[in-house]
Amino acid sequence: MDFYNSYAHGFARVAACATPTAIADPATNAATVIAQAKACHDQHVAVAIFPELTLSGYAIDDLLLQDPLLDAVEAALAEVVAASTDLLPLLVVGAPLRHGNRLYNCAVVVHRGRILGVAPKAYLPNYREFYEKRHFAAGDLSTGQTLTFGAGAPDRRTSIAGLEVPFGTDLLFSASDLPGLVLHVEVCEDMWVPVPPSSVAALAGATVMANISGSPITVGRAEDRHLLSQAQSARCLSAYLYAAAGQGESTTDLSWDGMTMVYECGGLLGETERFPDGPVATVVDIDLDRIRQDRLRDGSIDDNARTYEQWSGAFRTISFEVAPPAGDLGLLRQIDRFPFVPDDPARMAQDCYEAYNIQVSGLMQRLRAIGQPKVVIGVSGGLDSTHALIVAARAMDRLGRPRSDILAFTMPGFATGATSKGFAWALGEGLGVTFEELDITPVARQMLTDMGHPFAGGEPVYDVTFENVQAGLRTDFLFRIANQRGGIVLGTGDLSELALGWCTYGVGDQMSHYTVNSGIPKTLIQHLIRWVVTEKFFDEAVGQTLTGIVNAEISPELVPAGEDEKPQSTEDAIGPYALQDFNLYHVLRYGFRPSKIAFLAWHAWHDPALGDWPEGMPADRRTGYDLETITHWLEVFIKRFFAFSQFKRSALPNGPKVVHGGSLSPRGDWRAPSDGNAAVWLAELHDALPD
C-alpha cells in the first residue's frame, strides 16, 4: 500500500472550475478549458467540472440557434476531446448540442480522448430573467437514448463527427479503479426543482453529483445556492460539486459571479472567491469511504430506492479508469485535530450550548421521573467529576430546587494531591452544595490488610488491586450514602474513558444510578467547562476554580509518587486524549480502517503550525505527533477498544447521547460482543504502514 497516497485511502480529488467566457467564441473557450484541464491534471484531479454552456457562453440568446455557432461548438468540443487524451481528469463541459429536431443544453462528459456520455438539462427555467424554452428542449424524458455528433452539419466534418454516445439524464459514470466514485451530472435549474435528477441518481448509486450552472448573480442568490447544494449533499449522502458562469458572460441585463464550491454530506469542503478575474477552481479531496460508510449504516437510502425503483432502476452505467498517480499527493481538505470540538468559535459556542443542555435536561427528566431524589456525587477536583457537578447544579437551578440537594463528597486516598483536593473544596463551597470529606484511606488500608496485599506490610506495591480498592470503596460509599439519604449516585465517567476501558468495573466508577458524561469525550469536556466559565452561569470565584481544573494535568491520583517522581498521569498510560478521541471518532462514526485513521491523524497532527486550533486551547498544548507516536497509541486504542473493554460498556448505566460522533451505549449506537478480539484491525494497520 502507498501509505501517503490519498487515493489509496479512499479519497478522490475533484475540481469545480470557473473560467472566463469568450462570448460566442467556442474555439477560445475550448482553449481556456484545455488550459484549466491541464492545470487540474498537474494537481492530480480525477474529476473537473466547468460551467453551463462552457463552450458557447450562456447569455448569447438567439445566437444559440445559429448553425455557424453550433458547428463551431462541435469543432471546439472535438479539440477538448483530443486534448484530454493524456490528461488525468474526467471533464464535464457545457455545450449546446443538436439532437433530433431540437437543441439541448448539455453537459458533455469527456475522458482520455473519449466522450463517455451527454447529459441534457432536464428542467428549463422560463420565468423572470430566464427564457430557455425559447431555445432548448427539456431533457427530463430523454432516457435510454444516444446522440450522434455531426448530424446537424454533414458538410462540416470534425474528429467526433458520426460518433454515437449515450444521451440522457439516466447516466452514471463509474470509476473502475476507484471504488465508490460514481458520478452523475445535472445542469443548473435541475437542482432547484422539488425532485432533482441527482436525487434519483443517488438512489441508483451515484455518490458524486456535479452541477454545471449558468446562474446569474443577484443579491441573496449565492446563499440559496449554498443551501441547495448543502441540503442535496446531506440528503443524498454524497458529494456535490457546483460551478457557475462568471467573468466574460454578457452583462447586457445580468451579472455573473463565477461561484464554485464542493459539499460533502452536508459539509462545505471548499469554495473560491466570487467575482474572480481569470480562471479559478475549488480543488478538494472528497472522501468516498465516508460516503460509502454513511450509506452502509443508513439503510433508508436503499429503502427509498425500492419505493422509486421504476426511476432509479433504469440508469445506465458507463465505466472509466482514472489511473491515479502514486506517491504523496498531499491531502486537500481540512482534517480536524479535535473532531468532537469545532475550530470555529461560533460553532463551538453552539455545540457547547447544546451539549450542556442535553446533559442538564437528561438529568432533570430522570430526577422528575423517580420522585425528585437528591443527587449523590463524588468530587475529586478533576475534569469529569467537576463537569458532572456543574451539570447537576444547573439542573437543580432549573428544577427550582436548592443546590444543597446535591450531596457532594471528596474522598481522598493514598495519592490524592493537595491541589485537586483544594479544587474540590472550592467548587463545593462556591456552588453551595452540601459538601463533605470522607477519607477512604483507613478503610482501604484495612481491606488491603485483610486481603494480604503487600502494601499493607509496607511494600511499595501499587498494582491494579491497590488502585481498584480505592476506586471501588469510593463508589461503594456513594451507593450506601444514596441509600441512607434518599438519593441517586450520579456517574462522572466520560466517553473517552469508556472507549479505553479506563474505569473500574462494577463497584467502581463504571457504575452509577444515572450518568451525564457517558456521551461526552474528554476533549469536549475541557471546552465545555471553559464555555460554562465564559457564559458566567456561576460566580467569578467558581469560574476561577473551573479554569484551574481545566488547566491541570489529568490524573487518577491512585498511585503515590516518590519525592522526585512525576505524579501518576492518565495520558502516560493510555495515550494523549487528543489522539485517542481522534481515533474514537473515526472508528465509532465511520468505521474506518486503522490505516486510514493513522493517515488522517498524521495529516491532522504532524505539524502544529498547520491548520486551526479550537479557541481557548493553551499554547503549551498545541503540540504535534509523528507517525510512530500516532500508530503506537492507535494500537493501544485498538487493543483496548476491541479486545478488552467491551464488557464494561455492556453494563453501562443510563445516560444521554450527546455528540454526533456517537455513543457507546449497548442500547443505542454501539453493540458489540464482550469477548471480541482486535486481530483484524491490528493486522490491517501493520500491513499498511510504511517500512
C-alpha positions as semicolon CSV with decimal commas, in nm:
position;residue;x (nm);y (nm);z (nm)
1;M;0,000;0,000;0,000
2;D;0,118;0,350;-0,086
3;F;0,054;0,483;0,267
4;Y;0,097;0,854;0,197
5;N;-0,117;0,849;-0,120
6;S;-0,463;0,999;-0,068
7;Y;-0,623;0,790;-0,343
8;A;-0,507;0,475;-0,161
9;H;-0,719;0,579;0,137
10;G;-1,044;0,627;-0,049
11;F;-1,013;0,993;-0,143
12;A;-1,076;1,137;-0,489
13;R;-0,955;1,481;-0,591
14;V;-1,217;1,693;-0,764
15;A;-1,227;2,043;-0,907
16;A;-1,514;2,283;-0,964
17;C;-1,382;2,534;-1,217
18;A;-1,499;2,876;-1,335
19;T;-1,326;3,003;-1,647
20;P;-1,352;3,334;-1,834
21;T;-1,604;3,318;-2,116
22;A;-1,549;3,447;-2,468
23;I;-1,899;3,528;-2,591
24;A;-1,998;3,310;-2,888
25;D;-1,634;3,208;-2,942
26;P;-1,616;2,830;-2,893
27;A;-1,255;2,796;-3,009
28;T;-1,129;3,042;-2,748
29;N;-1,345;2,883;-2,481
30;A;-1,211;2,539;-2,571
31;A;-0,855;2,665;-2,536
32;T;-0,941;2,804;-2,192
33;V;-1,095;2,474;-2,086
34;I;-0,793;2,281;-2,208
35;A;-0,555;2,507;-2,018
36;Q;-0,757;2,465;-1,698
37;A;-0,782;2,089;-1,754
38;K;-0,403;2,071;-1,778
39;A;-0,375;2,267;-1,454
40;C;-0,612;2,019;-1,290
41;H;-0,404;1,733;-1,430
42;D;-0,096;1,882;-1,264
43;Q;-0,290;1,890;-0,935
44;H;-0,380;1,519;-0,971
45;V;-0,753;1,586;-1,011
46;A;-0,981;1,295;-1,101
47;V;-1,296;1,494;-1,190
48;A;-1,312;1,855;-1,312
49;I;-1,634;2,036;-1,397
50;F;-1,692;2,361;-1,588
51;P;-1,992;2,599;-1,602
52;E;-2,309;2,564;-1,807
53;L;-2,268;2,621;-2,181
54;T;-1,893;2,648;-2,132
55;L;-1,809;2,639;-2,500
56;S;-2,063;2,890;-2,629
57;G;-2,130;3,114;-2,333
58;Y;-2,465;3,119;-2,153
59;A;-2,602;3,467;-2,221
60;I;-2,591;3,470;-2,601
61;D;-2,966;3,448;-2,653
62;D;-3,076;3,379;-3,012
63;L;-2,718;3,323;-3,127
64;L;-2,772;2,975;-2,984
65;L;-2,991;2,893;-3,284
66;Q;-2,730;2,990;-3,544
67;D;-2,572;2,699;-3,733
68;P;-2,225;2,859;-3,752
69;L;-2,219;2,885;-3,374
70;L;-2,339;2,527;-3,324
71;D;-2,092;2,395;-3,581
72;A;-1,812;2,579;-3,401
73;V;-1,923;2,428;-3,070
74;E;-1,884;2,075;-3,207
75;A;-1,543;2,163;-3,350
76;A;-1,438;2,311;-3,016
77;L;-1,563;2,005;-2,834
78;A;-1,354;1,789;-3,066
79;E;-1,049;1,993;-2,962
80;V;-1,125;1,936;-2,594
81;V;-1,168;1,563;-2,654
82;A;-0,837;1,538;-2,839
83;A;-0,653;1,738;-2,573
84;S;-0,790;1,516;-2,295
85;T;-0,616;1,204;-2,426
86;D;-0,317;1,227;-2,194
87;L;-0,487;1,408;-1,906
88;L;-0,594;1,255;-1,577
89;P;-0,925;1,433;-1,508
90;L;-1,265;1,333;-1,629
91;L;-1,401;1,661;-1,768
92;V;-1,760;1,786;-1,758
93;V;-1,808;2,063;-2,013
94;G;-2,123;2,258;-2,104
95;A;-2,234;2,281;-2,467
96;P;-2,548;2,344;-2,677
97;L;-2,594;2,032;-2,889
98;R;-2,835;1,936;-3,164
99;H;-3,028;1,613;-3,117
100;G;-3,315;1,510;-3,339
101;N;-3,513;1,820;-3,428
102;R;-3,419;2,018;-3,118
103;L;-3,134;2,189;-2,936
104;Y;-3,038;2,073;-2,588
105;N;-2,844;2,242;-2,309
106;C;-2,592;1,968;-2,233
107;A;-2,319;1,854;-2,001
108;V;-2,063;1,657;-2,201
109;V;-1,851;1,406;-2,010
110;V;-1,504;1,363;-2,159
111;H;-1,216;1,141;-2,050
112;R;-0,886;1,043;-2,210
113;G;-0,987;1,113;-2,567
114;R;-1,343;0,981;-2,542
115;I;-1,687;1,128;-2,496
116;L;-1,837;0,899;-2,234
117;G;-2,186;1,045;-2,248
118;V;-2,402;1,355;-2,272
119;A;-2,648;1,465;-2,002
120;P;-2,912;1,717;-2,117
121;K;-3,060;1,975;-1,883
122;A;-3,381;1,822;-1,754
123;Y;-3,569;2,134;-1,644
124;L;-3,564;2,466;-1,825
125;P;-3,633;2,789;-1,635
126;N;-3,877;3,016;-1,813
127;Y;-3,951;3,286;-1,558
128;R;-3,821;3,634;-1,469
129;E;-3,485;3,675;-1,645
130;F;-3,489;3,320;-1,786
131;Y;-3,649;3,209;-2,113
132;E;-3,458;2,892;-2,202
133;K;-3,758;2,726;-2,363
134;R;-3,719;2,977;-2,645
135;H;-3,403;2,790;-2,749
136;F;-3,384;2,450;-2,583
137;A;-3,586;2,134;-2,541
138;A;-3,622;1,988;-2,193
139;G;-3,427;1,669;-2,134
140;D;-3,635;1,526;-1,850
141;L;-3,778;1,245;-2,065
142;S;-3,466;1,176;-2,269
143;T;-3,360;0,847;-2,117
144;G;-3,216;0,544;-2,290
145;Q;-3,115;0,749;-2,595
146;T;-2,799;0,808;-2,794
147;L;-2,672;1,122;-2,965
148;T;-2,482;1,126;-3,294
149;F;-2,240;1,413;-3,345
150;G;-2,229;1,593;-3,678
151;A;-2,583;1,504;-3,779
152;G;-2,676;1,871;-3,797
153;A;-2,377;1,968;-4,013
154;P;-2,298;1,688;-4,260
155;D;-2,072;1,913;-4,463
156;R;-1,852;2,012;-4,165
157;R;-1,651;1,713;-4,053
158;T;-1,474;1,700;-3,714
159;S;-1,293;1,422;-3,535
160;I;-1,612;1,345;-3,342
161;A;-1,845;1,355;-3,644
162;G;-2,051;1,038;-3,665
163;L;-1,968;0,946;-3,306
164;E;-2,267;0,794;-3,128
165;V;-2,270;0,832;-2,747
166;P;-2,516;0,770;-2,463
167;F;-2,757;1,062;-2,417
168;G;-2,995;1,122;-2,130
169;T;-3,043;1,213;-1,766
170;D;-3,007;0,845;-1,676
171;L;-2,627;0,822;-1,698
172;L;-2,387;0,724;-1,422
173;F;-2,010;0,736;-1,473
174;S;-1,834;0,480;-1,257
175;A;-1,458;0,465;-1,197
176;S;-1,346;0,104;-1,225
177;D;-1,031;0,161;-1,020
178;L;-1,170;0,397;-0,753
179;P;-1,440;0,211;-0,560
180;G;-1,723;0,444;-0,472
181;L;-1,662;0,709;-0,739
182;V;-1,991;0,712;-0,930
183;L;-2,067;1,046;-1,097
184;H;-2,398;1,195;-1,202
185;V;-2,425;1,529;-1,381
186;E;-2,709;1,779;-1,382
187;V;-2,739;2,133;-1,516
188;C;-2,825;2,445;-1,313
189;E;-3,207;2,454;-1,275
190;D;-3,210;2,079;-1,217
191;M;-3,113;2,130;-0,853
192;W;-3,386;2,392;-0,794
193;V;-3,680;2,158;-0,855
194;P;-3,853;1,954;-0,580
195;V;-3,710;1,624;-0,705
196;P;-3,372;1,691;-0,871
197;P;-3,237;1,432;-1,116
198;S;-2,944;1,385;-0,877
199;S;-3,182;1,261;-0,606
200;V;-3,294;0,975;-0,827
201;A;-2,933;0,919;-0,932
202;A;-2,833;0,886;-0,567
203;L;-3,095;0,613;-0,526
204;A;-2,937;0,444;-0,829
205;G;-2,590;0,455;-0,671
206;A;-2,438;0,792;-0,760
207;T;-2,201;0,917;-0,490
208;V;-2,071;1,232;-0,659
209;M;-2,310;1,486;-0,811
210;A;-2,195;1,766;-1,040
211;N;-2,398;2,074;-1,124
212;I;-2,273;2,292;-1,406
213;S;-2,452;2,624;-1,381
214;G;-2,505;2,945;-1,574
215;S;-2,696;3,107;-1,291
216;P;-2,662;3,486;-1,297
217;I;-2,600;3,654;-0,965
218;T;-2,845;3,870;-0,774
219;V;-2,836;3,971;-0,410
220;G;-2,900;3,665;-0,194
221;R;-2,874;3,404;-0,468
222;A;-2,531;3,280;-0,359
223;E;-2,679;3,187;-0,021
224;D;-2,959;2,999;-0,195
225;R;-2,707;2,801;-0,397
226;H;-2,520;2,713;-0,078
227;L;-2,840;2,598;0,091
228;L;-2,944;2,381;-0,203
229;S;-2,600;2,225;-0,250
230;Q;-2,561;2,161;0,121
231;A;-2,906;2,009;0,155
232;Q;-2,867;1,790;-0,153
233;S;-2,530;1,654;-0,041
234;A;-2,667;1,588;0,309
235;R;-2,992;1,429;0,197
236;C;-2,827;1,209;-0,065
237;L;-2,517;1,128;0,145
238;S;-2,297;1,237;-0,142
239;A;-2,050;1,492;-0,267
240;Y;-2,195;1,785;-0,461
241;L;-1,980;1,991;-0,700
242;Y;-2,106;2,326;-0,823
243;A;-1,955;2,559;-1,085
244;A;-2,127;2,875;-1,211
245;A;-2,058;3,105;-1,505
246;G;-1,852;3,413;-1,434
247;Q;-1,618;3,661;-1,597
248;G;-1,683;3,734;-1,965
249;E;-2,053;3,646;-1,978
250;S;-2,267;3,918;-2,129
251;T;-2,376;4,188;-1,885
252;T;-2,643;4,330;-2,113
253;D;-2,905;4,273;-1,844
254;L;-2,736;4,044;-1,590
255;S;-2,415;3,985;-1,398
256;W;-2,218;3,674;-1,304
257;D;-2,005;3,572;-1,007
258;G;-1,816;3,256;-1,111
259;M;-1,911;3,078;-0,789
260;T;-1,754;2,736;-0,729
261;M;-1,792;2,509;-0,428
262;V;-1,788;2,149;-0,314
263;Y;-2,001;1,997;-0,039
264;E;-1,977;1,651;0,112
265;C;-2,260;1,503;0,319
266;G;-2,374;1,849;0,420
267;G;-2,032;1,994;0,498
268;L;-1,858;2,259;0,289
269;L;-1,516;2,134;0,178
270;G;-1,412;2,441;-0,017
271;E;-1,515;2,739;-0,228
272;T;-1,345;3,012;-0,428
273;E;-1,373;3,387;-0,402
274;R;-1,662;3,507;-0,615
275;F;-1,633;3,762;-0,898
276;P;-1,283;3,645;-0,995
277;D;-1,057;3,783;-1,263
278;G;-0,930;3,486;-1,460
279;P;-0,985;3,115;-1,405
280;V;-1,045;2,977;-1,056
281;A;-1,108;2,631;-0,918
282;T;-1,217;2,476;-0,592
283;V;-0,986;2,175;-0,568
284;V;-1,053;1,939;-0,277
285;D;-1,032;1,573;-0,184
286;I;-1,370;1,410;-0,129
287;D;-1,389;1,107;0,099
288;L;-1,551;0,821;-0,089
289;D;-1,507;0,591;0,211
290;R;-1,707;0,829;0,427
291;I;-1,990;0,840;0,174
292;R;-1,989;0,462;0,142
293;Q;-1,981;0,413;0,519
294;D;-2,265;0,657;0,576
295;R;-2,477;0,472;0,323
296;L;-2,376;0,137;0,470
297;R;-2,512;0,247;0,807
298;D;-2,814;0,439;0,680
299;G;-3,039;0,186;0,514
300;S;-3,303;0,448;0,439
301;I;-3,148;0,533;0,102
302;D;-3,191;0,177;-0,021
303;D;-3,542;0,166;0,125
304;N;-3,620;0,486;-0,063
305;A;-3,472;0,336;-0,380
306;R;-3,715;0,044;-0,355
307;T;-4,005;0,287;-0,345
308;Y;-3,885;0,463;-0,660
309;E;-3,738;0,163;-0,839
310;Q;-3,925;0,248;-1,158
311;W;-3,695;0,553;-1,182
312;S;-3,376;0,453;-1,005
313;G;-3,356;0,110;-1,166
314;A;-3,336;0,245;-1,520
315;F;-2,995;0,412;-1,509
316;R;-2,715;0,325;-1,749
317;T;-2,359;0,298;-1,614
318;I;-2,054;0,398;-1,818
319;S;-1,723;0,276;-1,682
320;F;-1,394;0,464;-1,697
321;E;-1,049;0,421;-1,544
322;V;-0,886;0,705;-1,354
323;A;-0,539;0,551;-1,306
324;P;-0,447;0,793;-1,026
325;P;-0,081;0,877;-0,970
326;A;0,128;0,718;-0,696
327;G;0,321;0,889;-0,419
328;D;0,244;1,156;-0,164
329;L;-0,007;1,394;-0,323
330;G;-0,091;1,574;-0,001
331;L;-0,446;1,597;0,126
332;L;-0,665;1,885;0,011
333;R;-0,921;1,901;0,288
334;Q;-0,918;2,012;0,647
335;I;-0,881;1,732;0,899
336;D;-0,993;1,847;1,242
337;R;-0,746;1,768;1,516
338;F;-1,038;1,756;1,754
339;P;-1,332;1,609;1,561
340;F;-1,559;1,644;1,864
341;V;-1,456;2,009;1,911
342;P;-1,524;2,269;1,637
343;D;-1,249;2,514;1,542
344;D;-1,499;2,789;1,462
345;P;-1,580;2,991;1,777
346;A;-1,946;3,043;1,685
347;R;-1,996;2,674;1,614
348;M;-1,807;2,589;1,932
349;A;-2,043;2,803;2,138
350;Q;-2,346;2,643;1,971
351;D;-2,215;2,290;2,028
352;C;-2,132;2,362;2,391
353;Y;-2,476;2,513;2,446
354;E;-2,642;2,203;2,304
355;A;-2,416;1,953;2,481
356;Y;-2,453;2,115;2,822
357;N;-2,829;2,143;2,790
358;I;-2,864;1,785;2,666
359;Q;-2,689;1,674;2,984
360;V;-2,887;1,907;3,209
361;S;-3,225;1,818;3,057
362;G;-3,143;1,447;3,069
363;L;-3,070;1,464;3,441
364;M;-3,377;1,680;3,507
365;Q;-3,606;1,427;3,340
366;R;-3,456;1,136;3,533
367;L;-3,499;1,319;3,864
368;R;-3,859;1,408;3,781
369;A;-3,939;1,053;3,675
370;I;-3,823;0,892;4,000
371;G;-3,966;1,134;4,252
372;Q;-3,705;1,411;4,275
373;P;-3,437;1,234;4,484
374;K;-3,121;1,405;4,595
375;V;-2,808;1,373;4,383
376;V;-2,504;1,199;4,535
377;I;-2,173;1,260;4,360
378;G;-1,805;1,204;4,427
379;V;-1,593;1,509;4,350
380;S;-1,219;1,461;4,302
381;G;-1,130;1,804;4,170
382;G;-1,066;1,655;3,826
383;L;-1,236;1,727;3,494
384;D;-1,512;1,468;3,485
385;S;-1,650;1,500;3,836
386;T;-1,626;1,877;3,808
387;H;-1,832;1,882;3,492
388;A;-2,090;1,639;3,630
389;L;-2,123;1,862;3,937
390;I;-2,187;2,180;3,737
391;V;-2,442;1,989;3,526
392;A;-2,617;1,882;3,846
393;A;-2,607;2,238;3,983
394;R;-2,765;2,375;3,667
395;A;-3,031;2,102;3,675
396;M;-3,124;2,193;4,031
397;D;-3,149;2,559;3,936
398;R;-3,386;2,482;3,651
399;L;-3,594;2,247;3,866
400;G;-3,632;2,519;4,127
401;R;-3,459;2,305;4,388
402;P;-3,182;2,416;4,626
403;R;-2,828;2,316;4,532
404;S;-2,799;2,177;4,884
405;D;-2,993;1,877;4,747
406;I;-2,665;1,784;4,579
407;L;-2,464;1,574;4,825
408;A;-2,104;1,603;4,710
409;F;-1,820;1,408;4,868
410;T;-1,448;1,438;4,824
411;M;-1,284;1,111;4,922
412;P;-0,906;1,142;4,946
413;G;-0,700;0,828;4,905
414;F;-0,333;0,733;4,918
415;A;-0,229;0,962;4,630
416;T;-0,477;1,249;4,644
417;G;-0,295;1,576;4,581
418;A;-0,346;1,894;4,776
419;T;-0,425;2,086;4,457
420;S;-0,710;1,865;4,340
421;K;-0,849;1,837;4,692
422;G;-0,841;2,215;4,717
423;F;-1,023;2,244;4,386
424;A;-1,294;2,006;4,511
425;W;-1,348;2,204;4,831
426;A;-1,351;2,538;4,650
427;L;-1,601;2,408;4,397
428;G;-1,832;2,255;4,656
429;E;-1,837;2,564;4,871
430;G;-1,861;2,803;4,577
431;L;-2,160;2,621;4,427
432;G;-2,342;2,599;4,757
433;V;-2,391;2,222;4,751
434;T;-2,386;2,000;5,058
435;F;-2,018;1,913;5,070
436;E;-1,836;1,664;5,291
437;E;-1,495;1,500;5,308
438;L;-1,475;1,126;5,360
439;D;-1,121;0,989;5,395
440;I;-1,111;0,638;5,250
441;T;-0,751;0,557;5,343
442;P;-0,829;0,383;5,677
443;V;-1,089;0,156;5,518
444;A;-0,869;0,095;5,214
445;R;-0,574;0,005;5,434
446;Q;-0,792;-0,236;5,630
447;M;-0,917;-0,401;5,314
448;L;-0,564;-0,440;5,177
449;T;-0,459;-0,588;5,512
450;D;-0,748;-0,834;5,512
451;M;-0,654;-0,936;5,159
452;G;-0,290;-0,984;5,249
453;H;-0,180;-0,727;4,995
454;P;0,196;-0,642;5,014
455;F;0,120;-0,270;5,055
456;A;-0,033;-0,339;5,396
457;G;0,303;-0,482;5,503
458;G;0,488;-0,168;5,397
459;E;0,593;-0,273;5,048
460;P;0,551;-0,013;4,770
461;V;0,334;-0,239;4,554
462;Y;0,096;-0,020;4,354
463;D;-0,075;-0,271;4,129
464;V;-0,424;-0,269;3,980
465;T;-0,563;-0,419;4,300
466;F;-0,418;-0,131;4,500
467;E;-0,582;0,115;4,261
468;N;-0,918;-0,059;4,240
469;V;-0,955;-0,096;4,614
470;Q;-0,962;0,283;4,631
471;A;-1,187;0,328;4,327
472;G;-1,426;0,059;4,448
473;L;-1,453;0,195;4,800
474;R;-1,541;0,540;4,673
475;T;-1,828;0,402;4,468
476;D;-1,938;0,171;4,750
477;F;-1,962;0,462;4,990
478;L;-2,159;0,669;4,739
479;F;-2,416;0,396;4,681
480;R;-2,464;0,334;5,052
481;I;-2,493;0,706;5,121
482;A;-2,753;0,731;4,844
483;N;-2,950;0,454;5,017
484;Q;-2,919;0,627;5,350
485;R;-3,007;0,981;5,240
486;G;-3,261;0,924;4,967
487;G;-3,051;0,997;4,662
488;I;-2,916;0,855;4,338
489;V;-2,549;0,823;4,251
490;L;-2,458;1,045;3,958
491;G;-2,185;0,891;3,742
492;T;-1,899;1,105;3,620
493;G;-1,705;0,885;3,374
494;D;-1,680;1,012;3,016
495;L;-1,700;0,869;2,666
496;S;-1,321;0,857;2,620
497;E;-1,271;0,652;2,937
498;L;-1,544;0,411;2,832
499;A;-1,383;0,364;2,491
500;L;-1,050;0,276;2,650
501;G;-1,192;0,086;2,945
502;W;-1,023;0,334;3,179
503;C;-1,267;0,278;3,464
504;T;-1,323;0,028;3,745
505;Y;-1,596;-0,222;3,668
506;G;-1,892;-0,300;3,892
507;V;-1,837;-0,143;4,232
508;G;-1,627;0,132;4,077
509;D;-1,656;0,447;3,871
510;Q;-1,803;0,249;3,580
511;M;-2,134;0,214;3,770
512;S;-2,394;0,464;3,891
513;H;-2,770;0,513;3,902
514;Y;-2,751;0,765;3,617
515;T;-2,465;0,925;3,428
516;V;-2,437;1,255;3,242
517;N;-2,084;1,235;3,096
518;S;-2,100;0,898;2,918
519;G;-2,179;1,071;2,588
520;I;-1,908;1,340;2,620
521;P;-1,544;1,282;2,513
522;K;-1,265;1,416;2,731
523;T;-1,152;1,676;2,478
524;L;-1,501;1,826;2,463
525;I;-1,540;1,833;2,842
526;Q;-1,240;2,065;2,865
527;H;-1,405;2,311;2,627
528;L;-1,747;2,271;2,786
529;I;-1,607;2,383;3,120
530;R;-1,436;2,680;2,953
531;W;-1,767;2,767;2,789
532;V;-1,952;2,749;3,121
533;V;-1,697;2,994;3,262
534;T;-1,743;3,227;2,964
535;E;-2,121;3,215;2,993
536;K;-2,096;3,307;3,364
537;F;-2,351;3,056;3,487
538;F;-2,168;3,069;3,819
539;D;-1,985;3,344;4,007
540;E;-1,631;3,461;3,940
541;A;-1,473;3,254;4,219
542;V;-1,626;2,934;4,080
543;G;-1,509;3,040;3,732
544;Q;-1,150;3,074;3,855
545;T;-1,167;2,730;4,015
546;L;-1,306;2,578;3,695
547;T;-1,026;2,737;3,491
548;G;-0,766;2,591;3,725
549;I;-0,919;2,245;3,694
550;V;-0,921;2,259;3,314
551;N;-0,553;2,356;3,306
552;A;-0,438;2,081;3,545
553;E;-0,285;1,754;3,423
554;I;-0,527;1,463;3,407
555;S;-0,451;1,203;3,676
556;P;-0,648;0,930;3,858
557;E;-0,437;1,004;4,170
558;L;-0,438;0,642;4,282
559;V;-0,063;0,571;4,293
560;P;0,166;0,776;4,521
561;A;0,464;0,944;4,356
562;G;0,810;0,946;4,508
563;E;0,983;1,267;4,604
564;D;1,148;1,312;4,265
565;E;0,888;1,125;4,061
566;K;0,625;1,264;3,829
567;P;0,270;1,222;3,962
568;Q;0,062;0,947;3,805
569;S;-0,055;1,053;3,459
570;T;-0,351;0,903;3,278
571;E;-0,221;1,005;2,937
572;D;0,117;0,841;3,001
573;A;-0,069;0,514;3,049
574;I;-0,333;0,516;2,776
575;G;-0,219;0,790;2,540
576;P;-0,299;1,155;2,478
577;Y;-0,672;1,208;2,485
578;A;-0,632;1,432;2,181
579;L;-0,519;1,130;1,978
580;Q;-0,747;0,877;2,143
581;D;-1,056;1,092;2,089
582;F;-0,947;1,131;1,727
583;N;-0,924;0,751;1,697
584;L;-1,257;0,702;1,874
585;Y;-1,441;0,942;1,646
586;H;-1,324;0,780;1,323
587;V;-1,385;0,426;1,449
588;L;-1,724;0,497;1,601
589;R;-1,863;0,744;1,348
590;Y;-1,729;0,596;1,024
591;G;-1,581;0,252;1,089
592;F;-1,266;0,348;0,901
593;R;-0,971;0,116;0,857
594;P;-0,691;0,175;1,110
595;S;-0,450;0,263;0,828
596;K;-0,682;0,540;0,713
597;I;-0,720;0,669;1,069
598;A;-0,341;0,679;1,100
599;F;-0,319;0,863;0,767
600;L;-0,578;1,119;0,879
601;A;-0,415;1,160;1,219
602;W;-0,077;1,220;1,058
603;H;-0,223;1,495;0,840
604;A;-0,401;1,647;1,138
605;W;-0,117;1,627;1,390
606;H;0,228;1,604;1,231
607;D;0,277;1,982;1,212
608;P;0,132;2,201;1,490
609;A;0,175;2,511;1,273
610;L;-0,072;2,385;1,012
611;G;-0,447;2,421;1,037
612;D;-0,672;2,568;1,302
613;W;-0,687;2,510;1,675
614;P;-1,002;2,540;1,887
615;E;-1,042;2,874;2,056
616;G;-0,903;2,874;2,409
617;M;-0,651;2,594;2,351
618;P;-0,341;2,687;2,558
619;A;-0,023;2,738;2,356
620;D;0,168;2,474;2,552
621;R;-0,087;2,212;2,445
622;R;-0,059;2,289;2,076
623;T;0,173;2,001;2,010
624;G;0,242;1,765;1,721
625;Y;0,285;1,389;1,685
626;D;0,490;1,189;1,438
627;L;0,363;0,876;1,265
628;E;0,541;0,643;1,507
629;T;0,368;0,804;1,806
630;I;0,034;0,812;1,627
631;T;0,044;0,443;1,537
632;H;0,168;0,340;1,883
633;W;-0,131;0,496;2,056
634;L;-0,364;0,378;1,780
635;E;-0,253;0,022;1,856
636;V;-0,326;0,082;2,223
637;F;-0,670;0,212;2,132
638;I;-0,746;-0,085;1,906
639;K;-0,646;-0,339;2,170
640;R;-0,836;-0,170;2,450
641;F;-1,145;-0,083;2,247
642;F;-1,198;-0,406;2,053
643;A;-1,034;-0,673;2,266
644;F;-1,052;-0,560;2,628
645;S;-1,313;-0,315;2,746
646;Q;-1,648;-0,401;2,587
647;F;-1,766;-0,588;2,898
648;K;-1,759;-0,257;3,084
649;R;-1,971;-0,088;2,818
650;S;-2,216;-0,379;2,803
651;A;-2,329;-0,292;3,158
652;L;-2,335;0,084;3,109
653;P;-2,586;0,281;3,319
654;N;-2,840;0,511;3,156
655;G;-2,724;0,846;3,022
656;P;-2,796;1,068;2,720
657;K;-2,627;1,051;2,382
658;V;-2,472;1,392;2,320
659;V;-2,233;1,418;2,025
660;H;-2,291;1,340;1,657
661;G;-1,989;1,110;1,661
662;G;-2,194;0,855;1,850
663;S;-2,224;0,699;2,191
664;L;-2,117;0,367;2,341
665;S;-2,446;0,269;2,498
666;P;-2,522;-0,101;2,441
667;R;-2,884;0,006;2,395
668;G;-2,801;0,258;2,125
669;D;-2,508;0,335;1,899
670;W;-2,263;0,059;1,986
671;R;-2,343;-0,308;2,031
672;A;-2,052;-0,549;2,035
673;P;-1,952;-0,881;2,192
674;S;-1,774;-0,856;2,524
675;D;-1,541;-1,137;2,419
676;G;-1,422;-0,984;2,093
677;N;-1,067;-0,952;1,965
678;A;-0,861;-0,695;1,779
679;A;-0,662;-0,918;1,543
680;V;-0,823;-0,799;1,217
681;W;-0,775;-0,430;1,298
682;L;-0,415;-0,473;1,411
683;A;-0,326;-0,678;1,104
684;E;-0,473;-0,418;0,871
685;L;-0,273;-0,142;1,038
686;H;0,056;-0,332;1,038
687;D;0,019;-0,439;0,674
688;A;-0,041;-0,082;0,558
689;L;0,226;0,111;0,745
690;P;0,535;0,225;0,553
691;D;0,860;0,044;0,626
